[in-house]
CSV table of C-alpha atoms in Angstrom, one decimal:
chain,number,residue,atom,x,y,z
A,30,MET,CA,0.0,0.0,0.0
A,31,TRP,CA,2.9,2.3,0.6
A,32,ASP,CA,5.3,0.8,-1.9
A,33,PHE,CA,6.3,3.9,-3.8
A,34,MET,CA,9.1,6.4,-3.9
A,35,MET,CA,9.4,9.9,-5.1
A,36,LYS,CA,6.0,9.9,-6.6
A,37,TRP,CA,2.3,10.3,-5.6
A,38,HIS,CA,0.3,7.2,-4.9
A,39,LEU,CA,-3.4,7.0,-4.7
A,40,LEU,CA,-4.2,4.8,-1.6
A,41,THR,CA,-6.9,2.3,-1.5
A,42,THR,CA,-8.5,1.0,1.6
A,43,ASP,CA,-8.0,-2.4,3.3
A,44,SER,CA,-8.6,-3.6,6.8
A,45,ASN,CA,-5.6,-1.7,8.2
A,46,PHE,CA,-6.0,1.4,6.1
A,47,GLU,CA,-7.6,3.7,8.6
A,48,LYS,CA,-5.0,3.2,11.4
A,49,ASP,CA,-2.1,3.3,8.9
A,50,TRP,CA,-3.3,6.6,7.4
A,51,ASN,CA,-4.0,8.3,10.7
A,52,ASP,CA,-0.7,7.1,12.2
A,53,ARG,CA,1.3,8.5,9.3
A,54,LEU,CA,-0.8,11.7,9.3
A,55,ALA,CA,0.0,12.3,13.0
A,56,LYS,CA,3.7,12.4,12.2
A,57,GLN,CA,3.2,15.3,9.8
A,58,ASN,CA,3.8,18.8,11.2
A,59,ASP,CA,0.9,20.7,9.6
A,60,PHE,CA,-2.0,18.3,9.5
A,61,ASN,CA,-5.6,18.9,10.6
A,62,LEU,CA,-8.4,16.7,11.9
A,63,TYR,CA,-10.2,17.2,8.5
A,64,GLN,CA,-7.4,15.2,6.8
A,65,THR,CA,-8.1,12.1,9.0
A,66,PHE,CA,-9.5,9.0,7.4
A,67,ASN,CA,-12.5,9.3,9.8
A,68,TRP,CA,-13.5,12.7,8.6
A,69,GLY,CA,-13.4,11.6,5.0
A,70,ALA,CA,-15.6,8.5,5.9
A,71,HIS,CA,-18.0,10.8,7.6
A,72,ARG,CA,-18.3,13.2,4.7
A,73,GLU,CA,-18.8,10.3,2.2
A,74,ARG,CA,-22.2,9.8,3.9
A,75,SER,CA,-23.2,13.2,2.4
A,76,GLY,CA,-22.4,12.3,-1.2
A,77,TRP,CA,-18.7,13.2,-1.3
A,78,LYS,CA,-16.1,10.8,-2.6
A,79,ALA,CA,-12.8,10.7,-0.6
A,80,PHE,CA,-9.5,10.4,-2.5
A,81,ARG,CA,-6.3,10.0,-0.5
A,82,TRP,CA,-2.8,10.5,-1.8
A,83,ALA,CA,0.6,10.3,-0.2
A,84,ARG,CA,4.2,10.8,-1.3
A,85,LYS,CA,7.5,9.5,0.0
A,86,ASN,CA,11.1,10.6,-0.4
A,87,GLU,CA,14.2,8.6,-1.3
A,88,ASN,CA,14.5,7.6,2.4
A,89,ASN,CA,11.1,6.0,2.3
A,90,GLU,CA,9.7,8.7,4.5
A,91,THR,CA,6.2,10.1,4.0
A,92,ILE,CA,6.7,13.8,3.1
A,93,SER,CA,3.2,14.8,2.0
A,94,MET,CA,-0.4,13.6,2.4
A,95,VAL,CA,-3.7,14.9,1.2
A,96,GLN,CA,-7.3,13.9,1.5
A,97,VAL,CA,-9.6,15.4,-1.2
A,98,LEU,CA,-13.4,15.3,-1.1
A,99,ALA,CA,-15.0,15.4,-4.5
A,100,LYS,CA,-18.6,15.7,-5.7
A,101,ILE,CA,-20.3,16.1,-9.1
A,102,LEU,CA,-22.5,19.3,-9.2
A,103,PRO,CA,-25.1,20.2,-11.9
A,104,PHE,CA,-23.8,20.5,-15.5
A,105,GLY,CA,-21.1,17.9,-14.8
A,106,ILE,CA,-19.0,20.2,-12.7
A,107,VAL,CA,-16.7,18.4,-10.4
A,108,ALA,CA,-16.1,20.3,-7.1
A,109,ALA,CA,-13.2,19.3,-4.9
A,110,TRP,CA,-12.7,20.3,-1.3
A,111,ILE,CA,-9.4,20.1,0.6
A,112,THR,CA,-9.6,21.1,4.2
A,113,GLY,CA,-6.5,21.2,6.4
A,114,GLY,CA,-4.1,20.0,3.8
A,115,PRO,CA,-2.1,19.0,1.9
A,116,THR,CA,0.6,18.4,4.5
A,117,GLY,CA,4.3,19.0,3.8
A,118,ASP,CA,6.3,21.7,2.0
A,119,THR,CA,4.3,23.6,-0.6
A,120,ASP,CA,6.9,22.8,-3.2
A,121,ILE,CA,6.1,19.1,-2.9
A,122,TRP,CA,2.4,19.4,-4.0
A,123,VAL,CA,1.7,22.8,-5.5
A,124,LYS,CA,2.4,21.7,-9.1
A,125,ASP,CA,0.8,18.3,-8.8
A,126,ILE,CA,-2.4,18.6,-6.8
A,127,VAL,CA,-4.6,19.8,-9.7
A,128,THR,CA,-3.3,17.1,-12.0
A,129,LEU,CA,-3.9,14.4,-9.5
A,130,ILE,CA,-7.5,15.5,-8.9
A,131,LYS,CA,-8.2,16.0,-12.7
A,132,LYS,CA,-6.9,12.6,-13.5
A,133,GLU,CA,-8.7,10.6,-10.8
A,134,THR,CA,-12.1,12.4,-11.2
A,135,ALA,CA,-11.9,12.5,-15.0
A,136,SER,CA,-13.3,16.0,-14.8
A,137,LYS,CA,-13.5,18.3,-17.8
A,138,VAL,CA,-14.8,21.2,-15.7
A,139,LEU,CA,-13.2,21.3,-12.2
A,140,TYR,CA,-13.4,23.6,-9.2
A,141,ILE,CA,-11.1,23.2,-6.2
A,142,ARG,CA,-11.4,25.0,-2.8
A,143,MET,CA,-8.6,24.5,-0.4
A,144,LEU,CA,-8.2,25.6,3.2
A,145,ASN,CA,-4.6,25.0,4.1
A,146,ASN,CA,-3.4,24.8,7.7
A,147,LYS,CA,0.2,25.8,7.2
A,148,PRO,CA,1.3,29.0,8.8
A,149,SER,CA,0.8,31.9,6.4
A,150,ASN,CA,3.8,33.2,4.5
A,151,GLU,CA,4.3,35.3,1.4
A,152,GLN,CA,6.6,32.7,-0.2
A,153,ASP,CA,3.9,30.0,-0.2
A,154,ALA,CA,1.3,32.5,-1.4
A,155,ARG,CA,3.4,33.4,-4.4
A,156,LYS,CA,3.9,29.8,-5.3
A,157,LEU,CA,0.1,29.2,-5.3
A,158,ILE,CA,-0.6,32.3,-7.4
A,159,LYS,CA,2.1,31.2,-9.9
A,160,ASN,CA,0.3,27.9,-10.3
A,161,GLY,CA,-3.2,29.4,-10.9
A,162,TRP,CA,-4.6,29.6,-7.4
A,163,THR,CA,-6.4,32.8,-6.2
A,164,ARG,CA,-8.1,33.9,-3.0
A,165,PRO,CA,-11.9,33.3,-3.1
A,166,ARG,CA,-14.3,36.3,-3.0
A,167,THR,CA,-16.6,34.5,-0.5
A,168,LYS,CA,-14.7,33.0,2.3
A,169,LEU,CA,-15.9,30.1,4.4
A,170,ARG,CA,-13.3,30.6,7.2
A,171,SER,CA,-11.4,33.5,8.6
A,172,GLY,CA,-8.0,31.7,8.3
A,173,LEU,CA,-7.3,32.7,11.8
A,174,SER,CA,-7.1,30.5,14.9
A,175,MET,CA,-5.5,30.3,18.3
A,176,LEU,CA,-3.1,27.6,19.6
A,177,LEU,CA,-2.8,26.7,23.3
A,178,ASP,CA,0.6,25.2,24.4
A,179,LEU,CA,-0.1,22.3,26.8
A,180,ASN,CA,3.6,21.4,27.3
A,181,ASN,CA,3.8,22.9,30.7
A,182,GLU,CA,2.4,21.7,34.0
A,183,PRO,CA,-1.3,22.7,34.6
A,184,GLU,CA,-0.4,25.4,37.1
A,185,GLU,CA,2.0,27.0,34.6
A,186,ILE,CA,-0.6,26.9,31.9
A,187,LYS,CA,-3.1,28.6,34.1
A,188,LYS,CA,-0.6,31.5,34.6
A,189,SER,CA,-1.1,32.4,31.0
A,190,PHE,CA,-4.9,33.0,31.5
A,191,SER,CA,-6.0,36.6,31.6
A,192,LYS,CA,-7.0,38.0,35.0
A,193,ASN,CA,-10.7,38.0,34.0
A,194,TRP,CA,-10.5,34.4,32.7
A,195,LYS,CA,-8.9,33.2,35.9
A,196,HIS,CA,-11.5,35.1,37.9
A,197,ASN,CA,-14.4,33.5,36.0
A,198,LEU,CA,-12.8,30.0,36.3
A,199,ARG,CA,-12.6,30.4,40.1
A,200,ARG,CA,-16.2,31.6,40.2
A,201,GLY,CA,-17.3,28.4,38.3
A,202,GLU,CA,-15.2,26.1,40.4
A,203,LYS,CA,-16.7,27.4,43.7
A,204,ARG,CA,-20.2,26.3,42.5
A,205,ASN,CA,-19.4,22.6,42.6
A,206,LEU,CA,-20.8,22.1,39.1
A,207,ASP,CA,-21.9,18.6,38.0
A,208,ILE,CA,-19.3,18.1,35.3
A,209,SER,CA,-18.2,14.7,34.0
A,210,LEU,CA,-16.6,12.9,31.0
A,211,TRP,CA,-19.4,11.8,28.7
A,212,GLU,CA,-18.5,8.3,27.8
A,213,SER,CA,-21.3,7.8,25.3
A,214,PRO,CA,-22.4,11.2,24.0
A,215,ASP,CA,-26.1,11.4,22.9
A,216,ALA,CA,-26.3,13.2,19.5
A,217,GLU,CA,-29.9,14.2,20.0
A,218,LEU,CA,-29.2,15.9,23.4
A,219,ILE,CA,-26.3,17.7,21.9
A,220,TYR,CA,-28.4,18.8,18.9
A,221,ASP,CA,-31.1,20.1,21.2
A,222,LEU,CA,-28.5,22.1,23.2
A,223,TYR,CA,-27.1,23.6,20.0
A,224,GLN,CA,-30.6,24.5,18.8
A,225,SER,CA,-31.3,26.3,22.0
A,226,MET,CA,-28.0,28.3,21.9
A,227,GLN,CA,-28.4,29.2,18.3
A,228,GLN,CA,-31.9,30.5,18.8
A,229,LEU,CA,-30.8,32.5,21.8
A,230,LYS,CA,-27.8,34.1,20.0
A,231,GLY,CA,-29.3,34.3,16.6
A,232,LEU,CA,-26.6,32.0,15.1
A,233,ASP,CA,-26.7,29.9,11.9
A,234,GLU,CA,-27.0,26.2,12.4
A,235,GLN,CA,-23.8,24.6,13.6
A,236,PHE,CA,-24.6,21.0,13.1
A,237,THR,CA,-27.6,19.0,11.7
A,238,LEU,CA,-28.7,16.0,13.8
A,239,GLU,CA,-27.5,13.7,11.0
A,240,GLU,CA,-24.1,15.4,11.0
A,241,LEU,CA,-23.7,14.9,14.7
A,242,LYS,CA,-24.7,11.2,14.4
A,243,GLY,CA,-22.1,10.8,11.6
A,244,ILE,CA,-19.4,12.5,13.5
A,245,PHE,CA,-19.8,10.2,16.5
A,246,LYS,CA,-20.2,7.1,14.4
A,247,TYR,CA,-17.0,7.6,12.3
A,248,MET,CA,-14.9,9.7,14.6
A,249,GLY,CA,-16.1,8.8,18.1
A,250,GLU,CA,-12.9,6.9,19.1
A,251,TYR,CA,-10.9,10.1,18.8
A,252,ILE,CA,-13.4,12.4,20.5
A,253,GLU,CA,-13.5,13.5,24.2
A,254,VAL,CA,-16.6,15.3,25.5
A,255,TYR,CA,-17.3,16.8,28.9
A,256,ARG,CA,-20.8,17.8,29.9
A,257,CYS,CA,-22.4,19.9,32.6
A,258,VAL,CA,-25.9,19.1,33.9
A,259,ASP,CA,-28.2,20.9,36.3
A,260,GLU,CA,-29.7,19.5,39.5
A,261,THR,CA,-32.4,17.7,37.4
A,262,GLY,CA,-29.8,16.0,35.2
A,263,ARG,CA,-30.6,18.2,32.2
A,264,LEU,CA,-27.7,19.0,29.9
A,265,ILE,CA,-26.8,22.7,30.0
A,266,ALA,CA,-23.3,22.9,28.6
A,267,LEU,CA,-20.6,20.8,26.9
A,268,ARG,CA,-17.2,21.0,25.4
A,269,GLY,CA,-15.6,18.4,23.2
A,270,CYS,CA,-12.5,17.9,21.1
A,271,PHE,CA,-10.8,15.6,18.6
A,272,ILE,CA,-7.4,14.2,19.5
A,273,LEU,CA,-4.8,12.5,17.3
A,274,GLY,CA,-1.2,12.1,18.4
A,275,GLU,CA,0.1,15.3,20.1
A,276,TYR,CA,-2.6,17.5,18.6
A,277,GLY,CA,-6.1,18.4,19.8
A,278,TRP,CA,-8.8,20.5,18.1
A,279,ASP,CA,-11.9,22.1,19.5
A,280,LEU,CA,-15.0,20.3,18.0
A,281,PHE,CA,-18.0,21.1,20.2
A,282,ALA,CA,-18.9,24.0,22.4
A,283,ALA,CA,-22.4,24.8,23.4
A,284,ALA,CA,-24.1,26.3,26.5
A,285,ALA,CA,-27.6,27.2,27.6
A,286,SER,CA,-28.2,30.6,29.1
A,287,GLU,CA,-28.1,29.3,32.7
A,288,ALA,CA,-24.7,27.7,32.1
A,289,ARG,CA,-23.1,31.1,31.3
A,290,LYS,CA,-24.5,32.5,34.5
A,291,ILE,CA,-22.6,29.9,36.6
A,292,TYR,CA,-19.4,30.1,34.5
A,293,ALA,CA,-19.7,26.5,33.4
A,294,THR,CA,-18.0,27.2,30.1
A,295,TYR,CA,-14.8,28.1,31.9
A,296,VAL,CA,-14.7,25.0,34.0
A,297,LEU,CA,-15.6,22.8,31.1
A,298,PHE,CA,-12.8,24.2,29.0
A,299,TRP,CA,-10.2,23.9,31.7
A,300,THR,CA,-11.3,20.3,32.5
A,301,LEU,CA,-11.0,19.4,28.9
A,302,MET,CA,-7.6,20.9,28.6
A,303,GLN,CA,-6.4,18.9,31.6
A,304,ARG,CA,-7.8,15.7,30.0
A,305,SER,CA,-6.2,16.5,26.7
A,306,LYS,CA,-2.8,17.0,28.3
A,307,SER,CA,-3.1,13.7,30.2
A,308,LEU,CA,-3.7,12.0,26.8
A,309,GLY,CA,-0.5,13.4,25.4
A,310,VAL,CA,-1.7,16.5,23.6
A,311,LYS,CA,0.9,19.2,23.4
A,312,THR,CA,-0.7,21.7,21.0
A,313,TYR,CA,-4.4,22.5,21.1
A,314,ASP,CA,-6.1,24.3,18.2
A,315,LEU,CA,-9.2,26.3,19.3
A,316,MET,CA,-10.4,26.0,15.7
A,317,GLY,CA,-11.0,29.5,14.4
A,318,ILE,CA,-11.5,33.0,15.6
A,319,ASP,CA,-13.3,36.0,14.1
A,320,PRO,CA,-12.3,39.1,16.0
A,321,GLU,CA,-14.7,41.4,14.1
A,322,ASN,CA,-17.9,39.3,13.8
A,323,ASN,CA,-17.7,37.1,16.9
A,324,LYS,CA,-16.1,39.2,19.5
A,325,GLY,CA,-17.4,37.3,22.5
A,326,VAL,CA,-15.9,33.9,21.4
A,327,TYR,CA,-12.7,35.7,20.4
A,328,ASN,CA,-12.3,37.2,23.8
A,329,PHE,CA,-13.0,33.9,25.6
A,330,LYS,CA,-10.3,32.1,23.5
A,331,LYS,CA,-7.9,35.0,23.9
A,332,GLY,CA,-8.3,34.9,27.6
A,333,THR,CA,-6.9,31.3,27.7
A,334,GLY,CA,-3.5,32.7,26.8
A,335,SER,CA,-3.6,31.0,23.4
A,336,LYS,CA,-1.4,32.5,20.7
A,337,GLU,CA,-3.1,33.8,17.5
A,338,ILE,CA,-2.0,32.1,14.3
A,339,LYS,CA,-2.8,33.0,10.7
A,340,TYR,CA,-3.0,30.0,8.4
A,341,LEU,CA,-2.2,29.9,4.7
A,342,GLY,CA,-6.0,29.8,4.5
A,343,GLU,CA,-8.5,29.6,1.7
A,344,TRP,CA,-7.5,29.3,-2.0
A,345,GLU,CA,-9.4,28.3,-5.1
A,346,TRP,CA,-8.6,26.9,-8.6
A,347,ALA,CA,-10.9,26.5,-11.5
A,348,SER,CA,-10.6,25.2,-15.0
A,349,LEU,CA,-12.9,28.1,-16.2
A,350,PRO,CA,-12.6,31.6,-14.7
A,351,LEU,CA,-16.3,32.1,-14.7
A,352,LEU,CA,-16.7,29.0,-12.5
A,353,LYS,CA,-15.1,30.8,-9.6
A,354,PHE,CA,-17.7,33.6,-9.8
A,355,ALA,CA,-20.6,31.1,-10.0
A,356,ILE,CA,-19.4,29.0,-7.1
A,357,ASN,CA,-18.6,32.0,-4.9
A,358,THR,CA,-22.0,33.4,-5.6
A,359,ALA,CA,-23.7,30.1,-4.7
A,360,ILE,CA,-21.8,30.0,-1.5
A,361,LYS,CA,-22.6,33.6,-0.6
A,362,TYR,CA,-26.3,33.0,-1.0
A,363,LYS,CA,-26.1,29.5,0.6
A,364,PHE,CA,-27.1,27.5,-2.4
A,365,LEU,CA,-24.0,25.3,-1.7
């Protein structure tokens, strides 16, 4: 399955494929949970087809990996979506990725959207532009996030919290909240909590019920969730993450109005960080910030002492220039 050198290889599944892919992915420096086998398997339930390529060097070391999701749109247009990848130096994949997708999908009209999780730099941006990539008019993500360093001991990590964040954490801890590790998360209860929060805050839908069920079905073994319940046992807040190797990513965060009044979100976050650290996580990605349009969440994440990072971010490529306009318009008005 990995018998190739100095060239790209399209990988096919067998009984050991999932573990093999994820283990090798975890050794890359710039991967993301959306490049895991499990995320691809989950998205295939929604009509996407997952393609996975990897490349080795002359020392038989994996130097780049990429999972691409592809779907046929009306008029025979093939749309490809790359989230969190490819891994490895841009030079390794920038000239090949379009050719790989074209060949495997047999597409005559192709659109590719990529959200790359390498740290942003002008050199990589110039390489992408040289190879026909451009920034999309309608962005799906800000390209900004925050990383929390979990290498230090818990008390040292807490020293990086802002004064207000520490204060609110102490307030929550004094209330003896009923917080526990959720061994078998209930997708329907989580969905109901998200619905309540979205209605209260006027937010767009974060997850459908089917999406939550799919996430736990295909990704559950990598997910850690803590919940807070009230005196009647009703779920009022939760926080969950995805962990692979030394990396963790925020995945779920929802709270009812009463949870915020008792500072449950602070205690949940800190409890989850301690759990993540105990499982070997050294870098925790808070998965996106929007300082302008979501100030409250931004301030919460900033208060943890996490360091802001700008990723290489979103780029697009299309076989026809007009296709970029059509796809971006469809995304803007939520037709896609």
